[in-house]
XYZ file of N, CA and C in Angstrom:
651
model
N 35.163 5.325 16.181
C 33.915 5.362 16.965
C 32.877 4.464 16.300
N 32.227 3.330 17.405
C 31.386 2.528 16.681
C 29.816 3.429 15.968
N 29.032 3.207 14.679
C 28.142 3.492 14.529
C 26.987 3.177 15.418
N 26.045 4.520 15.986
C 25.027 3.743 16.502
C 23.611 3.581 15.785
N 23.152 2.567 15.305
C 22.512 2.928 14.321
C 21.020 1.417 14.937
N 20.144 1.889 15.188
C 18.958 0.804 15.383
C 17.971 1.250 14.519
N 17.164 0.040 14.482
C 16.215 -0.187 13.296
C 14.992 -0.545 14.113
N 13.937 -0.325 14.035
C 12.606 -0.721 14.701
C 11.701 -1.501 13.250
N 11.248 -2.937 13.463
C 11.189 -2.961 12.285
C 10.140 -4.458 12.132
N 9.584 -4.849 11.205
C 8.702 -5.860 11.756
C 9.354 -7.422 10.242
N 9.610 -8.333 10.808
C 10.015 -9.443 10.273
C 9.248 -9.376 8.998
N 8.359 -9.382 8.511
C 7.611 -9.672 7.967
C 6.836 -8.687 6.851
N 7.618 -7.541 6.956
C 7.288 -6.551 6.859
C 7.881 -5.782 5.353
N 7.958 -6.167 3.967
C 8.776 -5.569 3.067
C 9.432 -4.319 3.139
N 8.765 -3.478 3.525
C 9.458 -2.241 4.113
C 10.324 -1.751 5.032
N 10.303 -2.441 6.090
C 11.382 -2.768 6.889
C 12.735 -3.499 6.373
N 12.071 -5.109 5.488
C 13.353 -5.359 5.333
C 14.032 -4.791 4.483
N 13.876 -3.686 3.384
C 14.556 -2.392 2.802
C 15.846 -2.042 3.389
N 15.125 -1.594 4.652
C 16.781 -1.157 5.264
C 17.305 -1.812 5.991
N 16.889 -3.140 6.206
C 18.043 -4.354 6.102
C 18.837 -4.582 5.531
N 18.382 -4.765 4.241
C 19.266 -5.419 3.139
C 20.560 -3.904 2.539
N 19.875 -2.657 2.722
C 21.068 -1.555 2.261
C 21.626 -1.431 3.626
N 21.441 -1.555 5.020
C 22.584 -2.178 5.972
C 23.690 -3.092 5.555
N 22.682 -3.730 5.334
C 23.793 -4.902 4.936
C 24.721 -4.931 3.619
N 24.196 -4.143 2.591
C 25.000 -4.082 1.642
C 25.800 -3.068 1.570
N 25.687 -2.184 2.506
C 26.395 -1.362 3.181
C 27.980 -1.923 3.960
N 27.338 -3.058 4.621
C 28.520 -3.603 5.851
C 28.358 -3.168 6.989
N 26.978 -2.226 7.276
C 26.518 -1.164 8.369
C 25.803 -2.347 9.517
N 26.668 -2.566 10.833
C 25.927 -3.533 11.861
C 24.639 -2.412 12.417
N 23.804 -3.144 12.866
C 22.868 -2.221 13.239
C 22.028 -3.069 14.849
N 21.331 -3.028 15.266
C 20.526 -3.446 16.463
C 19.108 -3.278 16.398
N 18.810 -3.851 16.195
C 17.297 -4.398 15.642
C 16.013 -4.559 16.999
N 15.531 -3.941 16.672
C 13.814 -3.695 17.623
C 13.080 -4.546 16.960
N 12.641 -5.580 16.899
C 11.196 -6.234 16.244
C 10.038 -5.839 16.744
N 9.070 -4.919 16.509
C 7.884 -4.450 16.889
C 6.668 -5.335 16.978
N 6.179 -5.076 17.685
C 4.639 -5.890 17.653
C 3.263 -4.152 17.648
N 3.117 -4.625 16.359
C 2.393 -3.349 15.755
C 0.277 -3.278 16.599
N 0.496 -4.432 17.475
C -0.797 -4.205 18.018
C -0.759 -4.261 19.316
N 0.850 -4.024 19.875
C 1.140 -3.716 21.292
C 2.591 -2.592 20.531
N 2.479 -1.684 20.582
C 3.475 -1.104 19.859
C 4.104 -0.365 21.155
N 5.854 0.033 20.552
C 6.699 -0.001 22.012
C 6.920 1.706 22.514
N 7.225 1.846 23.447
C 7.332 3.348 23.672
C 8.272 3.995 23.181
N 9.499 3.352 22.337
C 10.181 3.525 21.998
C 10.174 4.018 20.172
N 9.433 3.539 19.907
C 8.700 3.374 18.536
C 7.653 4.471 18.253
N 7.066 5.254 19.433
C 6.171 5.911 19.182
C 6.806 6.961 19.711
N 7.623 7.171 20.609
C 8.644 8.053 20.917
C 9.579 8.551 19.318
N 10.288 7.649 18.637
C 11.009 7.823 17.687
C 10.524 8.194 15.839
N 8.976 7.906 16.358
C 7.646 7.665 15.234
C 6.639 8.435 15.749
N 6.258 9.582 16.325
C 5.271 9.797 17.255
C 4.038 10.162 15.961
N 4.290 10.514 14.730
C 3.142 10.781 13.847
C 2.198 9.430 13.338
N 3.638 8.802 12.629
C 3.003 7.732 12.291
C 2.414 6.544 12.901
N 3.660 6.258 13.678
C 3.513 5.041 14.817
C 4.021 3.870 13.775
N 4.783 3.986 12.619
C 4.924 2.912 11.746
C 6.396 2.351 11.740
N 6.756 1.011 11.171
C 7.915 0.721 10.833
C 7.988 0.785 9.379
N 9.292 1.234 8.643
C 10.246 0.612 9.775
C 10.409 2.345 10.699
N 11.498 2.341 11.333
C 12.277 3.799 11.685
C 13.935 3.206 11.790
N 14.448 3.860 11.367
C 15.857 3.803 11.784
C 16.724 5.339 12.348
N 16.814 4.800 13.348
C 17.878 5.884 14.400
C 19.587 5.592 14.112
N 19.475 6.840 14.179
C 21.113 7.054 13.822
C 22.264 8.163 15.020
N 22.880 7.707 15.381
C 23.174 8.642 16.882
C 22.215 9.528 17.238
N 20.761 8.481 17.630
C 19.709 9.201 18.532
C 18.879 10.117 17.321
N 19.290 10.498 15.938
C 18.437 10.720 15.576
C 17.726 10.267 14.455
N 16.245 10.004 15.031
C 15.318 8.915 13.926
C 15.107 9.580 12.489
N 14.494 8.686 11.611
C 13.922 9.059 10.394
C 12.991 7.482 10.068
N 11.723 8.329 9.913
C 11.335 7.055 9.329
C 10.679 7.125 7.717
N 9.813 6.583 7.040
C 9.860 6.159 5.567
C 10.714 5.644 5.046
N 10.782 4.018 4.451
C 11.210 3.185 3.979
C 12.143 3.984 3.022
N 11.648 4.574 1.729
C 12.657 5.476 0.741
C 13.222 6.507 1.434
N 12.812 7.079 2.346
C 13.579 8.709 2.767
C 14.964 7.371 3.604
N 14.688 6.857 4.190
C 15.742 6.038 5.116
C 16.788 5.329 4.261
N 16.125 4.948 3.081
C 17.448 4.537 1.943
C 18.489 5.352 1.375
N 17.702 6.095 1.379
C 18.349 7.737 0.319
C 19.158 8.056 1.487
N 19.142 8.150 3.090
C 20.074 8.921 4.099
C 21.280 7.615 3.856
N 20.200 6.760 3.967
C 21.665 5.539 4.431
C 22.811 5.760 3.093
N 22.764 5.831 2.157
C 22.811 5.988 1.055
C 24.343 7.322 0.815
N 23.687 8.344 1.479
C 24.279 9.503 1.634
C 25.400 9.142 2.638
N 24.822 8.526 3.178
C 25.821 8.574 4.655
C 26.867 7.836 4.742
N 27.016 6.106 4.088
C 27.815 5.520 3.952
C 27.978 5.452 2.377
N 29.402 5.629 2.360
C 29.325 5.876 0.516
C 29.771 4.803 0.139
N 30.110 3.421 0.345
C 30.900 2.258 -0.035
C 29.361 1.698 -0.536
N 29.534 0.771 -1.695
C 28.522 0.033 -2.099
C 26.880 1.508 -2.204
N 27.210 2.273 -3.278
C 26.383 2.867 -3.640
C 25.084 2.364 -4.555
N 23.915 2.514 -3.608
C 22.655 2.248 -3.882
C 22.238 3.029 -5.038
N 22.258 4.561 -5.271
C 21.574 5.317 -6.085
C 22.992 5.722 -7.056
N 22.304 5.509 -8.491
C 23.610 5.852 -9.438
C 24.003 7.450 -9.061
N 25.367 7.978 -9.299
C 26.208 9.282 -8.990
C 25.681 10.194 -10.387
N 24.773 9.739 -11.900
C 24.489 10.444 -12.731
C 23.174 11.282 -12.360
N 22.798 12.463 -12.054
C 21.557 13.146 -11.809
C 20.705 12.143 -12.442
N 20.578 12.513 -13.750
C 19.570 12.106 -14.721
C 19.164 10.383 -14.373
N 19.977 9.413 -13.655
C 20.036 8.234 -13.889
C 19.570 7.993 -12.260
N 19.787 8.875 -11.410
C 19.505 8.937 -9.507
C 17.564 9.227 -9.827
N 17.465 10.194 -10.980
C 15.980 10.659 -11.142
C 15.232 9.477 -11.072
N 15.118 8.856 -12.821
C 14.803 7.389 -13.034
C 14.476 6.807 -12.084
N 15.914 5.916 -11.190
C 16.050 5.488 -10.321
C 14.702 5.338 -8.893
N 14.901 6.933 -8.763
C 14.043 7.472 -7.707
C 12.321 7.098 -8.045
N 11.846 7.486 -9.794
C 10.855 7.517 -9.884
C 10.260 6.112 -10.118
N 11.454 4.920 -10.634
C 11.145 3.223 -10.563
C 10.674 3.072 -9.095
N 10.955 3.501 -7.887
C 10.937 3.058 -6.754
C 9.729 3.426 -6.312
N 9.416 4.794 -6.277
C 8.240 5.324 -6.389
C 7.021 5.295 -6.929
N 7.081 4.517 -8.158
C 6.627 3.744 -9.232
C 5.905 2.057 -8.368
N 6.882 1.588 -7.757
C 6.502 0.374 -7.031
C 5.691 0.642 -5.652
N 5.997 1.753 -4.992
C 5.382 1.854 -4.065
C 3.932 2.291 -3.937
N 3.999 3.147 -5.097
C 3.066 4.317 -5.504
C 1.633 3.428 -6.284
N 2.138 2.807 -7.446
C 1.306 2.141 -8.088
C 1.426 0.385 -8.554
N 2.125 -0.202 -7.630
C 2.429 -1.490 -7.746
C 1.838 -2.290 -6.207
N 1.940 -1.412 -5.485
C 1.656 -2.198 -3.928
C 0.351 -1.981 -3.989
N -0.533 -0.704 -3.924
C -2.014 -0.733 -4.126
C -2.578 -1.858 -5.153
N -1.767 -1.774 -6.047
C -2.906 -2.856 -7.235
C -2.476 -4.539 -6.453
N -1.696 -4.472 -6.503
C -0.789 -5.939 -5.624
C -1.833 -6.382 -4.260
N -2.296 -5.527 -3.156
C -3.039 -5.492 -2.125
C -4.053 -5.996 -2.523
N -5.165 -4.929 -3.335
C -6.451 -5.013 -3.933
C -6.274 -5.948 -4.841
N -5.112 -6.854 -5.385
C -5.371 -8.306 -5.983
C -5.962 -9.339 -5.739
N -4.986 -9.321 -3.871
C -5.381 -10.501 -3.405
C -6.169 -10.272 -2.305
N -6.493 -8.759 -1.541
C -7.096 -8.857 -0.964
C -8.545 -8.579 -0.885
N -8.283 -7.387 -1.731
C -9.664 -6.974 -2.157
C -10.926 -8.155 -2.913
N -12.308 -8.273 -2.134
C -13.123 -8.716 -3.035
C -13.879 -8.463 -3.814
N -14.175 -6.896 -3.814
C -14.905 -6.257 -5.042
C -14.466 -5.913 -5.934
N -12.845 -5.306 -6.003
C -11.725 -4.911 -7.073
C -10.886 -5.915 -7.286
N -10.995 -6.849 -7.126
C -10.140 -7.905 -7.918
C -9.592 -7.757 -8.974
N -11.039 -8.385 -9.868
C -10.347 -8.217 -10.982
C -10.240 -7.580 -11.888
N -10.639 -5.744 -11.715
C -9.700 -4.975 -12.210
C -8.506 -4.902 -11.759
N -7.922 -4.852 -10.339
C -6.958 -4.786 -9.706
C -5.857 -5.727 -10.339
N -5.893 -7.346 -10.715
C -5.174 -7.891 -11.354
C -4.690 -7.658 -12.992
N -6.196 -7.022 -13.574
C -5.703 -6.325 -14.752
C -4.686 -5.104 -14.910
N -4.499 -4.337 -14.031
C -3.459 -2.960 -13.121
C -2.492 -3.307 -13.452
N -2.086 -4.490 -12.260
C -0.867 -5.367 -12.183
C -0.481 -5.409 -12.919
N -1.199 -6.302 -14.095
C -0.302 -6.902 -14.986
C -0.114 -5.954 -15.875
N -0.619 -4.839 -16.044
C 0.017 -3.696 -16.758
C 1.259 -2.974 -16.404
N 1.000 -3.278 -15.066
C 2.070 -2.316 -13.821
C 3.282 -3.407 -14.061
N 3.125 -4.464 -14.247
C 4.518 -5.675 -14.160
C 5.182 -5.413 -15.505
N 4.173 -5.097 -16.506
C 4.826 -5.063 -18.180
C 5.777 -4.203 -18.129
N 5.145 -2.716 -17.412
C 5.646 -1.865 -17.463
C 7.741 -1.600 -17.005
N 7.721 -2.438 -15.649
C 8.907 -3.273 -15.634
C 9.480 -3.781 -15.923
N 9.061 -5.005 -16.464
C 9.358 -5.822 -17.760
C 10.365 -5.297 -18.549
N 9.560 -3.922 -19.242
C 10.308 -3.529 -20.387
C 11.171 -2.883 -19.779
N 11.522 -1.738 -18.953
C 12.707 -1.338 -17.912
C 13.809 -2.059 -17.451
N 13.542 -3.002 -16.987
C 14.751 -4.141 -17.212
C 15.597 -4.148 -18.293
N 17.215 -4.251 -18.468
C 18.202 -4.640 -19.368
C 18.804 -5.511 -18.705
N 19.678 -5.840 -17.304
C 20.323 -5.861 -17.394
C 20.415 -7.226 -15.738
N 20.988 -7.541 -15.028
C 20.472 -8.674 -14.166
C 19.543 -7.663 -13.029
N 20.380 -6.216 -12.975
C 19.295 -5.885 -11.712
C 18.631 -4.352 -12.408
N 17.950 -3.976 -11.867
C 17.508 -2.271 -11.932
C 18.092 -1.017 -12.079
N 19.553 -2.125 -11.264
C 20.684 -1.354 -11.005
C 21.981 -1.239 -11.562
N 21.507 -1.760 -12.676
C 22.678 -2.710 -13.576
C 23.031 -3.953 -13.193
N 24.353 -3.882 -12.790
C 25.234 -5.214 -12.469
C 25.356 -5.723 -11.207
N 25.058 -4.389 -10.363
C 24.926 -4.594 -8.449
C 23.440 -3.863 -8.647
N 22.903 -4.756 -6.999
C 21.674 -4.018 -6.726
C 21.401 -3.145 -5.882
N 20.486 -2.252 -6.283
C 20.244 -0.791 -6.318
C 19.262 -0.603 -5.511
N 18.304 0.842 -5.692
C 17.629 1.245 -5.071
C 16.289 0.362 -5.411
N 15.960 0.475 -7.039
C 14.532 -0.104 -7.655
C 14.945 -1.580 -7.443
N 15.421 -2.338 -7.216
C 15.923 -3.524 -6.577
C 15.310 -3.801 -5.222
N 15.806 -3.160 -4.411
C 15.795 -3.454 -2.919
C 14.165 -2.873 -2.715
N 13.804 -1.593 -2.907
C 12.112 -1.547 -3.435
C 11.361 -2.708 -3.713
N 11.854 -3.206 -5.047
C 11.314 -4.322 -5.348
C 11.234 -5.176 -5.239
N 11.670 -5.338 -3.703
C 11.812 -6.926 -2.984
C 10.453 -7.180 -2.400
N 9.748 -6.178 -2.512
C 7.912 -6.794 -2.716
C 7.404 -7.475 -3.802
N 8.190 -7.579 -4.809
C 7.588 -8.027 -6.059
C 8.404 -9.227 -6.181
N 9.648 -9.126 -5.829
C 10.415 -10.224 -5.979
C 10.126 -11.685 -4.926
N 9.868 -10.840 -3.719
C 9.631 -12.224 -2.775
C 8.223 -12.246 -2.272
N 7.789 -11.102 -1.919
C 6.592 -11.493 -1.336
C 5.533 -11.741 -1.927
N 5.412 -11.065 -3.139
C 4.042 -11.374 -4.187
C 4.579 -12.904 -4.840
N 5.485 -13.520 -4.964
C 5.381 -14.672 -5.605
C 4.719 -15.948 -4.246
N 5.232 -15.401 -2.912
C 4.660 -16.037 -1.665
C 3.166 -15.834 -1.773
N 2.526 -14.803 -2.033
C 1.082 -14.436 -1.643
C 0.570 -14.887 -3.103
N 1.360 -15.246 -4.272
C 0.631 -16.110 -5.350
C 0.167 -17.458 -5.280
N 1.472 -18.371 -4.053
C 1.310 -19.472 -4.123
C 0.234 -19.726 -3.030
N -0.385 -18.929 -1.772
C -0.847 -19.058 -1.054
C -2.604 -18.494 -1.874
N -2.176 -17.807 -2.344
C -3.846 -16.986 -3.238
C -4.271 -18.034 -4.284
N -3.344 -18.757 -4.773
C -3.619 -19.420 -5.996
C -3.999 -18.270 -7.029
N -3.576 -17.304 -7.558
C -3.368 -16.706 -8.245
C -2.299 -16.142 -8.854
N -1.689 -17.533 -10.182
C -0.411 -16.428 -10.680
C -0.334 -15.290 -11.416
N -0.285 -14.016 -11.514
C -0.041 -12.781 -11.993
C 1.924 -12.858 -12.671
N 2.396 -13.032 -11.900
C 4.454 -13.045 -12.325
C 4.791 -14.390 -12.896
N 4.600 -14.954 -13.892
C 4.709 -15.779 -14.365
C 5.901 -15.872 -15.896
N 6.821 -16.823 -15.604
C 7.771 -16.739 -16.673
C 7.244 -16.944 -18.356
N 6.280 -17.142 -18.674
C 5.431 -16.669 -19.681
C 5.581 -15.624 -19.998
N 4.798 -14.659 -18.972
C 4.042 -13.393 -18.837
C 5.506 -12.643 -19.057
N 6.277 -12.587 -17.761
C 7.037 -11.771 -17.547
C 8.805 -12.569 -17.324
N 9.286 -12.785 -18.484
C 10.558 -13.517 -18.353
C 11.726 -12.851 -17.661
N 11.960 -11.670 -17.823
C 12.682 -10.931 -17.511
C 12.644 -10.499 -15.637
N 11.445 -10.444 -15.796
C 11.057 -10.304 -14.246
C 11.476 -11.014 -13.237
N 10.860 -12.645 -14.229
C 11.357 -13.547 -13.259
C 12.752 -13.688 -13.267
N 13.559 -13.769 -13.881
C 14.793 -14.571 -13.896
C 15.291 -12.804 -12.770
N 15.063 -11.649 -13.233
C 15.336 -10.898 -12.438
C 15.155 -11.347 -10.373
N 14.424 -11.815 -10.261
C 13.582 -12.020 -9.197
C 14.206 -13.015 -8.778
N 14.906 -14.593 -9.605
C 15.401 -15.276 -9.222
C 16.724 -14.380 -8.762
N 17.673 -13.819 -9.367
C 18.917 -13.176 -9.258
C 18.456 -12.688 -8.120
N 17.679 -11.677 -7.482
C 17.885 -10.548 -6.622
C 17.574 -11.671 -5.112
N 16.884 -12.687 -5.377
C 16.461 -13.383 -3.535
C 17.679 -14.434 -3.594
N 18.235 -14.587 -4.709
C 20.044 -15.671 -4.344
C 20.732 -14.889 -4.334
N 20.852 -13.525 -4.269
C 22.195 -12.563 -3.821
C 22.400 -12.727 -2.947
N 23.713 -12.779 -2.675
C 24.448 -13.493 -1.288
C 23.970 -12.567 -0.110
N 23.982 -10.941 0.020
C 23.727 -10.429 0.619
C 22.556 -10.461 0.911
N 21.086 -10.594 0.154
C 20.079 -10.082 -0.256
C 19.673 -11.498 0.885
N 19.696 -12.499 0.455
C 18.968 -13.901 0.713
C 19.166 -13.999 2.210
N 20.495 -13.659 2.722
C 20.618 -13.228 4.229
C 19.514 -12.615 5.137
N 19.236 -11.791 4.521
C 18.577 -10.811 5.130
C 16.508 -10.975 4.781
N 16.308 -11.355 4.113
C 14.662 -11.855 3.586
C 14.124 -12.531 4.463
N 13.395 -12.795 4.557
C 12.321 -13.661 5.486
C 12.223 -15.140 4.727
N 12.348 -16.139 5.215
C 12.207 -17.544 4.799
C 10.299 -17.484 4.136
N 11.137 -18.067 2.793
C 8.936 -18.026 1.956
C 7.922 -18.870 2.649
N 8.931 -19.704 3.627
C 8.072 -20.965 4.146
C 7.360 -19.655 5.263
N 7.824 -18.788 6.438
C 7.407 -18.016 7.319
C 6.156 -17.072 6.704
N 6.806 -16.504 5.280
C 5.682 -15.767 4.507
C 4.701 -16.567 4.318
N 4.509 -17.330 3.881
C 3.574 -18.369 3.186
C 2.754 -18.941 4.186
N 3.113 -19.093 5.647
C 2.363 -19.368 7.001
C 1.594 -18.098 7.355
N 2.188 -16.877 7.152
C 1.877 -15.377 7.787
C 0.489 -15.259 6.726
N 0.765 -15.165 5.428
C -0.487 -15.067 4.165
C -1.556 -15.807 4.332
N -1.126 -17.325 4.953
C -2.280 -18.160 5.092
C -3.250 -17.610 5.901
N -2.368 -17.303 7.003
C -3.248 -16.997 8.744
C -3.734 -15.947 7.677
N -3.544 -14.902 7.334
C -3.864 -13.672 7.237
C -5.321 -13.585 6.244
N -4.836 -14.196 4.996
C -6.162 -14.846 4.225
C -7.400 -15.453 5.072
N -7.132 -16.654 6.098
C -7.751 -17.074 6.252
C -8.704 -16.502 7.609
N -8.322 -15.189 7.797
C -8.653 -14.281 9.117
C -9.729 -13.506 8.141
N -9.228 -13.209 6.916
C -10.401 -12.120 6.539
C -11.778 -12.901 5.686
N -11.279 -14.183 5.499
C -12.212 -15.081 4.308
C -12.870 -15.284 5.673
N -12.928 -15.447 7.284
C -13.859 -16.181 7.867
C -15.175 -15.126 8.033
């Protein structure tokens, strides 16, 4: 029996592409909704009725949405190419790196480049919040040797904040600063699977401009 499994989800969107990329590293085909979040679809608010957010992914008719709760099912559900390590103690970690990025890496990351009164404490955050990674790192991914949960999380740090550096003119991830990071960062957007599935930096880097240049007018 084929899986039925759709995704409502916005191109552009780091959180969405999350459960792209563990689809895909899954081998899980899926059918894809691209939302337009300022004409949003009935289908989306039907399957999302609290939030109204992407991503959501439906699974024989029944939805779940949050980016991490949707990893952790996919996760459970298809067991080939396991995202979260099988050791309690090492699934914990795991869980709290991810949570860690969402929790206190995307707020300071936002209020970097967007914020104009918190700047530049906000960039001082960061770069505490990046060290902090830094040193967590051993090994090519988060996840060891294949990539994982704090991986695929961290495909905000890996692709889109180096896009919204070159467009901000502000480097914060810099192979100086953070060697490990980067060469991490190089590894995780040339994974064969991974690079498939990302948004082209040239599309990001057009989206940041407009977007910058909507709130600077």
């Amino acid at each position: 029996m084929a899986e039925e499994v759709k995704v409502f989800g916005l191109w552009g969107s780091p959180f969405s592409r999350r459960v792209d990329i563990a689809l895909k590293l899954k081998g899980i085909d899926s059918e894809y909704h691209e939302e337009d979040l300022s004409n949003k679809s009935s289908l989306l608010i039907k399957y999302n009725p609290i939030h109204k957010k992407v991503p959501v992914l439906v699974h024989h008719d029944k939805p779940l949405a949050e980016s991490q709760v949707i990893l952790e099912y996919i996760d459970e559900t298809w067991e080939n190419y396991p995202i979260l390590p099988k050791d309690p103690y090492e699934r914990a970690k795991a869980r709290f790196g991810a949570r860690f990025i969402d929790d206190k890496c995307f707020p300071a990351i936002w209020k970097a480049y967007w914020s104009k009164d918190e700047r530049e404490k906000a960039v001082e955050e960061l770069i505490e919040l990046l060290k902090f990674l830094e040193n967590e790192l051993n090994d090519n991914f988060f996840g060891g040797e294949t990539v994982g949960l704090v991986d695929i999380v961290g495909s905000l740090i890996a692709h889109w904040l180096p896009a919204l550096q070159e467009v901000a003119g502000v480097e914060i991830l810099t192979e100086e600063k953070f060697p490990k990071l980067c060469r991490w960062t190089h590894e995780f957007v040339n994974h064969s699977v991974v690079k498939e599935v990302l948004p082209s930096r040239e599309k990001l880097i057009a989206l940041f401009r407009a977007l910058l240049e909507s709130t600077s007018s």
